[in-house]
Amino acid sequence: MENHTFLDKLLLKVLKIPGALMIVPLFLGVMVNTLAPDILNIGSFTTALFKNGLAVLIGLFFLAVGSQISFKSALPSVEKGFVLLISKFGIAVVFGLSVAFFTPEGMLFGLLPLAIIAAMSNSNGSLFVALTSQFGNKTDKGAISILSINDGPFLTMVALGVAGLAAFPLLALFSAVFPMIFGFILGNSSTIAKKFLEPGEKLIIPFAAFTIGAGINLEVLLGQGSIGILLGIAAAVISGGAAIAALYIWHVIRRHPKQCRNLVSAASEASVAGNAIATPAIVASLDPNYLTIQGAATSQIAAAVVTTAFILPFFVAWLATWQKQRGITPENEEAFYEEAQTRKAP
């Protein structure tokens, strides 16, 4: 620490904030846009990077994310990943579309269906890996290879398009997800390409976040954004509850012994990802009808990201203790799979 500069020490403190890599640059962008909006319009590379560069930055981010998705995982990890992915996306669509079609003005306490689906269908991969590394086992952590599919706006756009709430031309939809597909092909075809693109997952996030914030006014963030705390709680309780129930049912169907029915990975999935903040901007770029609510939806999701980042570690720690008191541990589950592999071996 003695070799750290003042800025180093400040950054180390800032990075302790949940979702700091996305939240802090977003807030800085909001403040600049609110207090001195003309600064970012001086032209050339400054405007291109900090004001108008969102499309390029998000495209590069999806390329990097796609390159890290791998299907070369053990069967239990793959199965867990699909169970959690489908349950989380399913409950997000049901809840979000129910709000859109069955509530007055298509909102619930001010929560927008776009924000609900984008927040609840996505998850914080870094937080998932951190929590499953501490409280879970290898199969829990390995599920991220499948759960990475929910990174970005693709699932949200599918839900909105199928429900008729947005008009996405097929080519426009494909063009939005092609960078991730291309990254997936590169990452699974070359370990060198995968390693080269890996830093992009973190490197691009703060720049994209600042650009998103540069399109939001502080009044919108404080007004519409405050209801995002409720969205964060709903995401943790509803999507987390659905994931836990689905994973438990999977354990039962697979006839796993009771002491092996570990639910840590499901609880760790009950978060909102920082990159979900970019979804409203991407949706609005493809369907201009969403431009009027882009700022409000972005603010709601941003608040939800922080909320789940704060409450989820406590919940996962409690669940791990609750399981252990009943003789259910990640170690028991992992030992069961290893014994099964041994029995299959010739």
Short mmCIF file of C-alpha atoms in Angstrom, two decimals:
data_model
loop_
_atom_site.label_atom_id
_atom_site.label_comp_id
_atom_site.label_asym_id
_atom_site.label_seq_id
_atom_site.Cartn_x
_atom_site.Cartn_y
_atom_site.Cartn_z
CA MET A 1 0.00 0.00 0.00
CA GLU A 2 2.92 2.41 0.65
CA ASN A 3 3.69 2.42 -3.10
CA HIS A 4 0.14 3.32 -4.04
CA THR A 5 -0.63 6.85 -5.16
CA PHE A 6 -3.58 8.84 -3.81
CA LEU A 7 -5.59 7.86 -6.89
CA ASP A 8 -4.70 4.18 -6.40
CA LYS A 9 -6.00 4.27 -2.83
CA LEU A 10 -9.15 6.10 -3.94
CA LEU A 11 -9.83 3.56 -6.68
CA LEU A 12 -9.33 0.66 -4.27
CA LYS A 13 -11.99 2.17 -2.01
CA VAL A 14 -14.33 2.88 -4.92
CA LEU A 15 -14.02 -0.70 -6.20
CA LYS A 16 -15.42 -1.97 -2.91
CA ILE A 17 -18.80 -0.52 -3.92
CA PRO A 18 -21.08 -3.29 -5.24
CA GLY A 19 -21.20 -3.11 -9.03
CA ALA A 20 -18.65 -0.28 -8.95
CA LEU A 21 -17.28 -0.98 -12.42
CA MET A 22 -20.69 -0.16 -13.91
CA ILE A 23 -22.37 2.03 -11.30
CA VAL A 24 -19.63 4.60 -10.63
CA PRO A 25 -18.87 5.52 -14.29
CA LEU A 26 -22.62 5.60 -14.96
CA PHE A 27 -23.12 8.08 -12.12
CA LEU A 28 -20.18 10.20 -13.34
CA GLY A 29 -21.72 10.29 -16.81
CA VAL A 30 -25.05 11.40 -15.33
CA MET A 31 -23.38 14.19 -13.35
CA VAL A 32 -21.47 15.48 -16.38
CA ASN A 33 -24.61 15.36 -18.55
CA THR A 34 -26.62 17.18 -15.86
CA LEU A 35 -24.14 19.87 -14.84
CA ALA A 36 -22.11 20.48 -18.02
CA PRO A 37 -23.65 18.63 -21.00
CA ASP A 38 -21.81 20.70 -23.62
CA ILE A 39 -18.40 19.41 -22.47
CA LEU A 40 -18.98 16.09 -24.20
CA ASN A 41 -20.07 17.73 -27.45
CA ILE A 42 -16.75 19.38 -28.36
CA GLY A 43 -16.33 16.90 -31.20
CA SER A 44 -13.68 14.54 -32.55
CA PHE A 45 -12.54 11.55 -30.47
CA THR A 46 -13.86 13.00 -27.19
CA THR A 47 -17.48 13.04 -28.36
CA ALA A 48 -17.04 9.79 -30.25
CA LEU A 49 -15.81 7.95 -27.15
CA PHE A 50 -17.68 9.54 -24.25
CA LYS A 51 -20.98 10.56 -25.88
CA ASN A 52 -21.68 8.65 -29.08
CA GLY A 53 -19.60 5.51 -28.67
CA LEU A 54 -22.13 3.24 -26.97
CA ALA A 55 -22.88 1.04 -29.98
CA VAL A 56 -19.21 0.27 -30.67
CA LEU A 57 -18.38 -0.27 -26.99
CA ILE A 58 -21.33 -2.62 -26.42
CA GLY A 59 -20.47 -4.52 -29.60
CA LEU A 60 -16.91 -5.07 -28.38
CA PHE A 61 -18.20 -6.05 -24.94
CA PHE A 62 -20.49 -8.73 -26.40
CA LEU A 63 -17.62 -10.04 -28.51
CA ALA A 64 -15.50 -10.44 -25.37
CA VAL A 65 -18.36 -11.99 -23.35
CA GLY A 66 -19.18 -14.47 -26.10
CA SER A 67 -15.59 -15.62 -26.31
CA GLN A 68 -15.69 -16.74 -22.66
CA ILE A 69 -18.80 -18.94 -22.99
CA SER A 70 -17.86 -22.60 -23.12
CA PHE A 71 -19.90 -25.78 -23.31
CA LYS A 72 -16.95 -27.95 -22.33
CA SER A 73 -18.19 -28.47 -18.79
CA ALA A 74 -19.11 -31.47 -16.71
CA LEU A 75 -22.69 -32.70 -17.17
CA PRO A 76 -23.97 -31.58 -13.72
CA SER A 77 -22.65 -28.05 -14.37
CA VAL A 78 -24.35 -27.90 -17.77
CA GLU A 79 -27.62 -29.24 -16.37
CA LYS A 80 -27.55 -26.79 -13.46
CA GLY A 81 -26.81 -23.95 -15.82
CA PHE A 82 -29.77 -24.72 -18.08
CA VAL A 83 -32.15 -25.23 -15.15
CA LEU A 84 -31.19 -21.87 -13.65
CA LEU A 85 -31.16 -20.08 -17.01
CA ILE A 86 -34.62 -21.28 -18.02
CA SER A 87 -36.22 -20.71 -14.62
CA LYS A 88 -34.80 -17.19 -14.26
CA PHE A 89 -35.74 -16.17 -17.79
CA GLY A 90 -39.16 -17.81 -17.51
CA ILE A 91 -40.18 -16.02 -14.33
CA ALA A 92 -38.83 -12.70 -15.68
CA VAL A 93 -40.99 -13.02 -18.80
CA VAL A 94 -44.11 -14.09 -16.88
CA PHE A 95 -43.78 -11.30 -14.33
CA GLY A 96 -42.76 -8.61 -16.83
CA LEU A 97 -45.48 -9.41 -19.37
CA SER A 98 -48.10 -9.70 -16.62
CA VAL A 99 -47.24 -6.15 -15.60
CA ALA A 100 -47.35 -5.00 -19.25
CA PHE A 101 -50.75 -6.52 -20.05
CA PHE A 102 -52.67 -6.67 -16.76
CA THR A 103 -51.80 -3.53 -14.79
CA PRO A 104 -53.04 0.05 -15.26
CA GLU A 105 -50.86 1.93 -17.77
CA GLY A 106 -48.66 -1.15 -18.09
CA MET A 107 -46.63 -0.38 -14.96
CA LEU A 108 -46.46 -1.70 -11.40
CA PHE A 109 -45.67 0.97 -8.79
CA GLY A 110 -43.84 2.78 -11.59
CA LEU A 111 -41.77 -0.25 -12.61
CA LEU A 112 -41.50 -0.60 -16.38
CA PRO A 113 -41.87 -4.03 -18.05
CA LEU A 114 -38.67 -3.39 -20.01
CA ALA A 115 -36.74 -2.82 -16.76
CA ILE A 116 -38.38 -5.84 -15.09
CA ILE A 117 -37.54 -8.29 -17.87
CA ALA A 118 -34.04 -6.90 -18.45
CA ALA A 119 -33.17 -6.97 -14.74
CA MET A 120 -34.75 -10.26 -13.71
CA SER A 121 -33.59 -12.29 -16.72
CA ASN A 122 -29.98 -11.20 -16.32
CA SER A 123 -27.53 -12.03 -13.54
CA ASN A 124 -24.22 -10.81 -12.16
CA GLY A 125 -21.70 -13.40 -13.36
CA SER A 126 -18.84 -12.06 -11.24
CA LEU A 127 -20.96 -12.16 -8.10
CA PHE A 128 -22.19 -15.65 -9.00
CA VAL A 129 -18.64 -16.97 -9.38
CA ALA A 130 -17.51 -15.26 -6.16
CA LEU A 131 -20.39 -16.66 -4.11
CA THR A 132 -20.26 -20.17 -5.55
CA SER A 133 -16.49 -20.23 -5.05
CA GLN A 134 -16.95 -19.41 -1.37
CA PHE A 135 -20.10 -21.37 -0.53
CA GLY A 136 -20.54 -23.90 -3.37
CA ASN A 137 -18.60 -26.53 -5.30
CA LYS A 138 -17.13 -27.06 -8.76
CA THR A 139 -20.47 -27.89 -10.38
CA ASP A 140 -21.99 -24.71 -8.92
CA LYS A 141 -19.22 -22.52 -10.28
CA GLY A 142 -19.13 -24.39 -13.60
CA ALA A 143 -22.77 -23.50 -14.28
CA ILE A 144 -21.57 -20.01 -15.29
CA SER A 145 -20.60 -21.45 -18.69
CA ILE A 146 -24.33 -21.74 -19.49
CA LEU A 147 -25.56 -18.78 -17.44
CA SER A 148 -23.31 -16.49 -19.47
CA ILE A 149 -25.93 -16.79 -22.21
CA ASN A 150 -28.16 -14.38 -20.30
CA ASP A 151 -25.51 -11.63 -20.50
CA GLY A 152 -26.71 -8.78 -22.66
CA PRO A 153 -30.06 -7.84 -24.24
CA PHE A 154 -30.74 -10.92 -26.38
CA LEU A 155 -33.21 -12.70 -24.08
CA THR A 156 -34.98 -9.43 -23.28
CA MET A 157 -35.41 -8.65 -26.97
CA VAL A 158 -36.73 -12.15 -27.64
CA ALA A 159 -39.34 -11.75 -24.88
CA LEU A 160 -40.46 -8.29 -26.00
CA GLY A 161 -40.53 -9.29 -29.68
CA VAL A 162 -42.51 -12.50 -29.19
CA ALA A 163 -45.02 -10.70 -26.95
CA GLY A 164 -45.52 -8.00 -29.58
CA LEU A 165 -44.26 -5.25 -27.28
CA ALA A 166 -41.44 -4.30 -29.63
CA ALA A 167 -40.72 -4.46 -33.33
CA PHE A 168 -37.35 -6.02 -34.05
CA PRO A 169 -36.68 -6.80 -37.71
CA LEU A 170 -35.02 -10.21 -37.94
CA LEU A 171 -31.86 -8.76 -39.45
CA ALA A 172 -31.67 -6.07 -36.75
CA LEU A 173 -32.08 -8.70 -34.03
CA PHE A 174 -29.37 -10.85 -35.58
CA SER A 175 -27.04 -7.88 -35.97
CA ALA A 176 -27.44 -7.09 -32.27
CA VAL A 177 -26.36 -10.55 -31.11
CA PHE A 178 -23.87 -11.43 -33.86
CA PRO A 179 -20.84 -10.02 -31.96
CA MET A 180 -21.59 -12.44 -29.11
CA ILE A 181 -22.06 -15.34 -31.55
CA PHE A 182 -18.82 -14.45 -33.31
CA GLY A 183 -17.02 -14.21 -29.97
CA PHE A 184 -18.42 -17.60 -28.97
CA ILE A 185 -17.06 -19.16 -32.17
CA LEU A 186 -13.66 -17.55 -31.68
CA GLY A 187 -13.39 -18.49 -28.00
CA ASN A 188 -14.33 -22.11 -28.58
CA SER A 189 -12.11 -22.43 -31.65
CA SER A 190 -8.95 -20.93 -30.22
CA THR A 191 -7.60 -20.76 -26.68
CA ILE A 192 -5.32 -17.93 -27.82
CA ALA A 193 -8.31 -15.87 -29.03
CA LYS A 194 -10.20 -16.65 -25.83
CA LYS A 195 -7.32 -15.47 -23.64
CA PHE A 196 -6.76 -12.38 -25.81
CA LEU A 197 -10.42 -11.29 -25.55
CA GLU A 198 -10.86 -12.08 -21.85
CA PRO A 199 -9.79 -8.62 -20.54
CA GLY A 200 -12.46 -7.00 -22.70
CA GLU A 201 -15.18 -8.17 -20.31
CA LYS A 202 -13.97 -5.72 -17.65
CA LEU A 203 -12.04 -3.17 -19.70
CA ILE A 204 -15.00 -1.98 -21.77
CA ILE A 205 -17.64 -1.85 -19.00
CA PRO A 206 -16.70 1.51 -17.38
CA PHE A 207 -16.47 3.31 -20.74
CA ALA A 208 -19.84 1.94 -21.89
CA ALA A 209 -21.36 2.81 -18.50
CA PHE A 210 -20.15 6.42 -18.70
CA THR A 211 -21.62 6.76 -22.19
CA ILE A 212 -24.97 5.42 -20.98
CA GLY A 213 -24.91 7.85 -18.05
CA ALA A 214 -24.10 10.71 -20.42
CA GLY A 215 -27.60 10.25 -21.85
CA ILE A 216 -29.41 10.43 -18.47
CA ASN A 217 -30.34 13.46 -16.40
CA LEU A 218 -29.87 13.36 -12.60
CA GLU A 219 -33.54 14.25 -12.09
CA VAL A 220 -34.55 11.05 -13.92
CA LEU A 221 -32.06 8.95 -11.94
CA LEU A 222 -33.30 10.19 -8.56
CA GLY A 223 -36.97 10.13 -9.56
CA GLN A 224 -37.54 6.98 -11.62
CA GLY A 225 -34.40 5.27 -10.35
CA SER A 226 -35.46 5.13 -6.70
CA ILE A 227 -38.20 2.60 -7.51
CA GLY A 228 -35.42 0.35 -8.80
CA ILE A 229 -34.74 -0.65 -5.18
CA LEU A 230 -38.10 -2.44 -5.27
CA LEU A 231 -37.09 -4.03 -8.56
CA GLY A 232 -33.89 -5.32 -6.96
CA ILE A 233 -35.80 -6.86 -4.07
CA ALA A 234 -38.31 -8.40 -6.49
CA ALA A 235 -35.49 -9.83 -8.60
CA ALA A 236 -33.85 -11.41 -5.55
CA VAL A 237 -37.08 -12.82 -4.12
CA ILE A 238 -39.02 -13.79 -7.24
CA SER A 239 -36.33 -14.83 -9.71
CA GLY A 240 -34.21 -16.25 -6.89
CA GLY A 241 -37.17 -18.17 -5.53
CA ALA A 242 -37.97 -19.58 -8.96
CA ALA A 243 -34.35 -20.65 -9.46
CA ILE A 244 -34.22 -22.36 -6.05
CA ALA A 245 -37.51 -24.19 -6.68
CA ALA A 246 -36.41 -25.30 -10.16
CA LEU A 247 -33.03 -26.57 -8.94
CA TYR A 248 -34.66 -28.49 -6.08
CA ILE A 249 -37.07 -30.13 -8.53
CA TRP A 250 -34.08 -31.05 -10.72
CA HIS A 251 -32.40 -32.72 -7.74
CA VAL A 252 -35.59 -34.70 -7.07
CA ILE A 253 -36.05 -35.74 -10.70
CA ARG A 254 -32.41 -36.83 -10.90
CA ARG A 255 -32.94 -38.81 -7.66
CA HIS A 256 -30.06 -37.19 -5.85
CA PRO A 257 -29.83 -38.14 -2.14
CA LYS A 258 -31.27 -35.50 0.21
CA GLN A 259 -27.86 -34.63 1.63
CA CYS A 260 -26.72 -33.76 -1.93
CA ARG A 261 -29.53 -31.35 -2.82
CA ASN A 262 -27.35 -28.27 -2.66
CA LEU A 263 -29.08 -25.00 -3.69
CA VAL A 264 -26.21 -22.51 -3.38
CA SER A 265 -25.92 -21.95 -7.14
CA ALA A 266 -29.63 -21.07 -7.41
CA ALA A 267 -29.42 -18.53 -4.60
CA SER A 268 -26.24 -17.05 -6.11
CA GLU A 269 -28.12 -16.47 -9.37
CA ALA A 270 -30.69 -14.12 -7.79
CA SER A 271 -28.89 -10.93 -8.79
CA VAL A 272 -29.10 -8.23 -11.46
CA ALA A 273 -26.07 -7.84 -13.73
CA GLY A 274 -24.36 -4.53 -14.25
CA ASN A 275 -24.42 -5.02 -18.01
CA ALA A 276 -28.25 -5.17 -17.88
CA ILE A 277 -28.05 -1.39 -17.48
CA ALA A 278 -27.19 -1.17 -21.16
CA THR A 279 -30.25 -3.14 -22.31
CA PRO A 280 -32.75 -0.23 -22.53
CA ALA A 281 -30.35 1.75 -24.71
CA ILE A 282 -29.86 -1.21 -27.06
CA VAL A 283 -33.59 -1.95 -27.24
CA ALA A 284 -34.34 1.72 -27.94
CA SER A 285 -31.74 1.79 -30.72
CA LEU A 286 -33.64 -1.01 -32.47
CA ASP A 287 -37.16 0.18 -31.63
CA PRO A 288 -37.48 3.99 -31.32
CA ASN A 289 -40.77 3.60 -29.42
CA TYR A 290 -38.68 2.88 -26.33
CA LEU A 291 -36.66 6.10 -26.53
CA THR A 292 -39.09 7.93 -24.23
CA ILE A 293 -38.62 5.45 -21.36
CA GLN A 294 -34.98 4.56 -21.96
CA GLY A 295 -33.67 6.84 -19.21
CA ALA A 296 -36.23 5.73 -16.63
CA ALA A 297 -35.70 2.02 -17.37
CA THR A 298 -31.93 2.44 -17.20
CA SER A 299 -32.18 4.20 -13.83
CA GLN A 300 -34.46 1.50 -12.39
CA ILE A 301 -32.08 -1.27 -13.47
CA ALA A 302 -29.06 0.61 -12.07
CA ALA A 303 -30.71 0.82 -8.65
CA ALA A 304 -31.65 -2.88 -8.84
CA VAL A 305 -28.02 -3.83 -9.57
CA VAL A 306 -26.80 -2.13 -6.40
CA THR A 307 -29.66 -3.52 -4.30
CA THR A 308 -29.07 -7.16 -5.23
CA ALA A 309 -25.30 -6.78 -4.91
CA PHE A 310 -25.80 -5.69 -1.30
CA ILE A 311 -28.40 -8.22 -0.14
CA LEU A 312 -27.46 -11.37 -2.07
CA PRO A 313 -24.20 -12.28 -0.25
CA PHE A 314 -26.05 -12.25 3.08
CA PHE A 315 -28.82 -14.46 1.71
CA VAL A 316 -26.43 -16.98 0.17
CA ALA A 317 -24.42 -17.17 3.41
CA TRP A 318 -27.65 -17.78 5.36
CA LEU A 319 -28.80 -20.48 2.92
CA ALA A 320 -25.44 -22.25 3.10
CA THR A 321 -25.67 -22.32 6.91
CA TRP A 322 -29.31 -23.47 6.79
CA GLN A 323 -28.39 -26.33 4.46
CA LYS A 324 -25.43 -27.40 6.56
CA GLN A 325 -27.57 -27.60 9.69
CA ARG A 326 -29.70 -30.14 7.81
CA GLY A 327 -26.77 -32.19 6.58
CA ILE A 328 -26.88 -30.80 3.02
CA THR A 329 -23.49 -29.61 1.79
CA PRO A 330 -21.81 -28.83 -1.55
CA GLU A 331 -19.11 -31.33 -0.57
CA ASN A 332 -21.69 -34.12 -0.29
CA GLU A 333 -23.03 -33.27 -3.72
CA GLU A 334 -19.61 -33.18 -5.35
CA ALA A 335 -18.61 -36.48 -3.72
CA PHE A 336 -21.81 -38.07 -5.04
CA TYR A 337 -20.97 -37.03 -8.64
CA GLU A 338 -17.39 -38.28 -8.28
CA GLU A 339 -18.63 -41.65 -7.01
CA ALA A 340 -21.05 -41.85 -9.93
CA GLN A 341 -18.19 -41.19 -12.38
CA THR A 342 -16.11 -43.89 -10.70
CA ARG A 343 -18.92 -46.39 -11.05
CA LYS A 344 -19.24 -45.62 -14.78
CA ALA A 345 -15.51 -45.95 -15.39
CA PRO A 346 -14.44 -49.33 -16.85
#
